[in-house]
């Protein structure tokens, strides 16, 4: 999805362009199809290009010729195809203001018609372009820049994070509604971004803008105000992500680095939350909560698979629980009351469908909890409680370490909320990072993936706690290999999907020795009889070897944690198939890291 970077340095600074392009490169992971920057000096210099950031860099001037205030954007097309004209920033007729925008302006058509009737000429098909023209119209009437910006913003309906620079002014104006914006406080200037990694090289001190807030950023100050223009005090927070976290640390790709980072991510997630003295768990944010009457878990994509896992865990611990795809969550038709806990699972904390579901839950008075990776994200601010999964920044579009950390955080939440004894579970959680490390150290996924890289399709099966792992294995595979992959609850195979199984469709079976083992053996035999190659992901290699073509081993652990170990093997399988096929693994086609539109 689109990304924003802005910077205002001291009047003599000569690195604005470098900071903006560096920020854009840090935002690339969100997914984009065009880029652009605008720099204010005596005039307004705007450069924009469809395609990769390198296309933009080819047309940029000498780095030292720039001014001290500028904005940049990575666009993920919504209104109008990816063209040079549709790329942001957009300007008014006289090129006095340049604007970048994330989100969707719902009333743009009507505003555009009015502006066109007043003589404004548009160059693009975007909804965004109405903003500079609205500002221009207000400037013609009043002449005050800040009031003109504020006027334009108040005319908008929809979701937006907006940043603007004006010709000859060393300042950036910004506003947000339902789309994230954060200000970075550096030694030599101020930053603005939709996402912290964009400026993490320069500062870790941030101020999160809230919905309805405006910011005026100058080289030596920031002023934040509310909708009516009244100044607001905003706390400065320090993020605990480092630039090391956002590099590749010697790995060829972010996804592989993040798969290998899982032991560390899990240790951080567990840190201070496991009480070894009495074998208990304490998640501060939910410690004082009564056991809920029922729990709804809402999420999308990979996080939805984490939600399926969580709902099973909560049910296992005696709380009626259901997982919902956030886009299907409808409080008018689903029984919900003030004693319902609605848990939103969202790595980014910005997924539009998940936020919408949480807002609906808030509206009807349910208690809401977000489980997220991003401090200060919209989900974290809009829910009654928040639990951070502490996985560190995830740059690869495909979620890996955040999925593992979500499962662990949700496991700890389930223990804290139900307050029943869970000593063996807690002990298993404590040793989990080591077990993940041992899977990473010994995995044969690469050789198996290489052998099956030219298959027609891939199927993934599992039961109980491992059914979400099968779904997740398939999602990861389709996402980064662009091949057909499906995950099934293994019992469902014979109710239709078996028709697809052939000798060209490897089946990955998650089959640890748990209560479902014998049934899984039956399911493996079903696919074997159709000559499908079987790859068993198991902690019972000796028992499974005679049934399977290959075995991917996982160590024994609590049955509730086996899916985390199995998933590491499946992540590696999908990664190495995609690698063999030469795919764009960190930025798969058509996908975005943070899906901020419904
Ligand atoms: C898949 C993936 C997506 C996200 C989904 C929700 O690898 O990353 O399916 O899981 O878009 O994102 P969050 O967790 O940020 O709400």
JSON list of C-alpha atoms in Angstrom, two decimals, residues 97 99 131 134-136 138-139 141-142 144-156 160 162 164 166 173-176 211-216 218 223-232:
[
{"chain": "A", "resi": 97, "resn": "UNK", "atom": "CA", "xyz": [1.57, 23.28, -3.47]},
{"chain": "A", "resi": 99, "resn": "UNK", "atom": "CA", "xyz": [0.50, 16.87, -2.03]},
{"chain": "A", "resi": 131, "resn": "UNK", "atom": "CA", "xyz": [-6.46, 18.29, -2.50]},
{"chain": "A", "resi": 134, "resn": "UNK", "atom": "CA", "xyz": [-8.83, 22.73, -2.90]},
{"chain": "A", "resi": 135, "resn": "UNK", "atom": "CA", "xyz": [-5.82, 24.33, -1.22]},
{"chain": "A", "resi": 136, "resn": "UNK", "atom": "CA", "xyz": [-5.29, 26.58, -4.22]},
{"chain": "A", "resi": 138, "resn": "UNK", "atom": "CA", "xyz": [-8.71, 28.49, -0.48]},
{"chain": "A", "resi": 139, "resn": "UNK", "atom": "CA", "xyz": [-5.42, 30.37, -0.94]},
{"chain": "A", "resi": 141, "resn": "UNK", "atom": "CA", "xyz": [-9.74, 33.52, -1.15]},
{"chain": "A", "resi": 142, "resn": "UNK", "atom": "CA", "xyz": [-7.65, 33.94, 1.98]},
{"chain": "A", "resi": 144, "resn": "UNK", "atom": "CA", "xyz": [-3.12, 31.95, 4.61]},
{"chain": "A", "resi": 145, "resn": "UNK", "atom": "CA", "xyz": [-1.35, 28.66, 3.96]},
{"chain": "A", "resi": 146, "resn": "UNK", "atom": "CA", "xyz": [-2.23, 26.90, 7.19]},
{"chain": "A", "resi": 147, "resn": "UNK", "atom": "CA", "xyz": [-5.91, 27.84, 6.94]},
{"chain": "A", "resi": 148, "resn": "UNK", "atom": "CA", "xyz": [-5.97, 26.77, 3.28]},
{"chain": "A", "resi": 149, "resn": "UNK", "atom": "CA", "xyz": [-4.53, 23.37, 4.14]},
{"chain": "A", "resi": 150, "resn": "UNK", "atom": "CA", "xyz": [-6.97, 22.94, 7.00]},
{"chain": "A", "resi": 151, "resn": "UNK", "atom": "CA", "xyz": [-9.90, 23.95, 4.80]},
{"chain": "A", "resi": 152, "resn": "UNK", "atom": "CA", "xyz": [-8.96, 21.39, 2.13]},
{"chain": "A", "resi": 153, "resn": "UNK", "atom": "CA", "xyz": [-8.73, 18.62, 4.70]},
{"chain": "A", "resi": 154, "resn": "UNK", "atom": "CA", "xyz": [-12.09, 19.42, 6.23]},
{"chain": "A", "resi": 155, "resn": "UNK", "atom": "CA", "xyz": [-13.68, 19.03, 2.79]},
{"chain": "A", "resi": 156, "resn": "UNK", "atom": "CA", "xyz": [-12.55, 15.40, 2.54]},
{"chain": "A", "resi": 160, "resn": "UNK", "atom": "CA", "xyz": [-6.41, 9.79, 4.48]},
{"chain": "A", "resi": 162, "resn": "UNK", "atom": "CA", "xyz": [-1.91, 13.74, 3.71]},
{"chain": "A", "resi": 164, "resn": "UNK", "atom": "CA", "xyz": [1.90, 18.95, 1.60]},
{"chain": "A", "resi": 166, "resn": "UNK", "atom": "CA", "xyz": [4.48, 24.78, -0.56]},
{"chain": "A", "resi": 173, "resn": "UNK", "atom": "CA", "xyz": [1.83, 20.27, 6.60]},
{"chain": "A", "resi": 174, "resn": "UNK", "atom": "CA", "xyz": [0.16, 17.00, 7.43]},
{"chain": "A", "resi": 175, "resn": "UNK", "atom": "CA", "xyz": [-3.18, 15.57, 8.55]},
{"chain": "A", "resi": 176, "resn": "UNK", "atom": "CA", "xyz": [-4.57, 12.14, 9.20]},
{"chain": "A", "resi": 211, "resn": "UNK", "atom": "CA", "xyz": [-7.24, 10.77, 13.74]},
{"chain": "A", "resi": 212, "resn": "UNK", "atom": "CA", "xyz": [-8.36, 14.34, 13.15]},
{"chain": "A", "resi": 213, "resn": "UNK", "atom": "CA", "xyz": [-4.99, 15.87, 14.07]},
{"chain": "A", "resi": 214, "resn": "UNK", "atom": "CA", "xyz": [-2.96, 18.30, 11.97]},
{"chain": "A", "resi": 215, "resn": "UNK", "atom": "CA", "xyz": [0.79, 18.87, 12.07]},
{"chain": "A", "resi": 216, "resn": "UNK", "atom": "CA", "xyz": [2.87, 21.81, 10.90]},
{"chain": "A", "resi": 218, "resn": "UNK", "atom": "CA", "xyz": [9.33, 23.21, 10.52]},
{"chain": "A", "resi": 223, "resn": "UNK", "atom": "CA", "xyz": [2.93, 22.05, 16.06]},
{"chain": "A", "resi": 224, "resn": "UNK", "atom": "CA", "xyz": [0.18, 19.54, 16.44]},
{"chain": "A", "resi": 225, "resn": "UNK", "atom": "CA", "xyz": [-3.40, 20.68, 16.63]},
{"chain": "A", "resi": 226, "resn": "UNK", "atom": "CA", "xyz": [-6.86, 19.17, 16.71]},
{"chain": "A", "resi": 227, "resn": "UNK", "atom": "CA", "xyz": [-9.71, 19.53, 14.22]},
{"chain": "A", "resi": 228, "resn": "UNK", "atom": "CA", "xyz": [-10.64, 22.96, 15.59]},
{"chain": "A", "resi": 229, "resn": "UNK", "atom": "CA", "xyz": [-7.06, 24.21, 15.50]},
{"chain": "A", "resi": 230, "resn": "UNK", "atom": "CA", "xyz": [-6.40, 24.00, 19.25]},
{"chain": "A", "resi": 231, "resn": "UNK", "atom": "CA", "xyz": [-2.83, 22.92, 20.05]},
{"chain": "A", "resi": 232, "resn": "UNK", "atom": "CA", "xyz": [-2.49, 19.42, 21.52]}
]
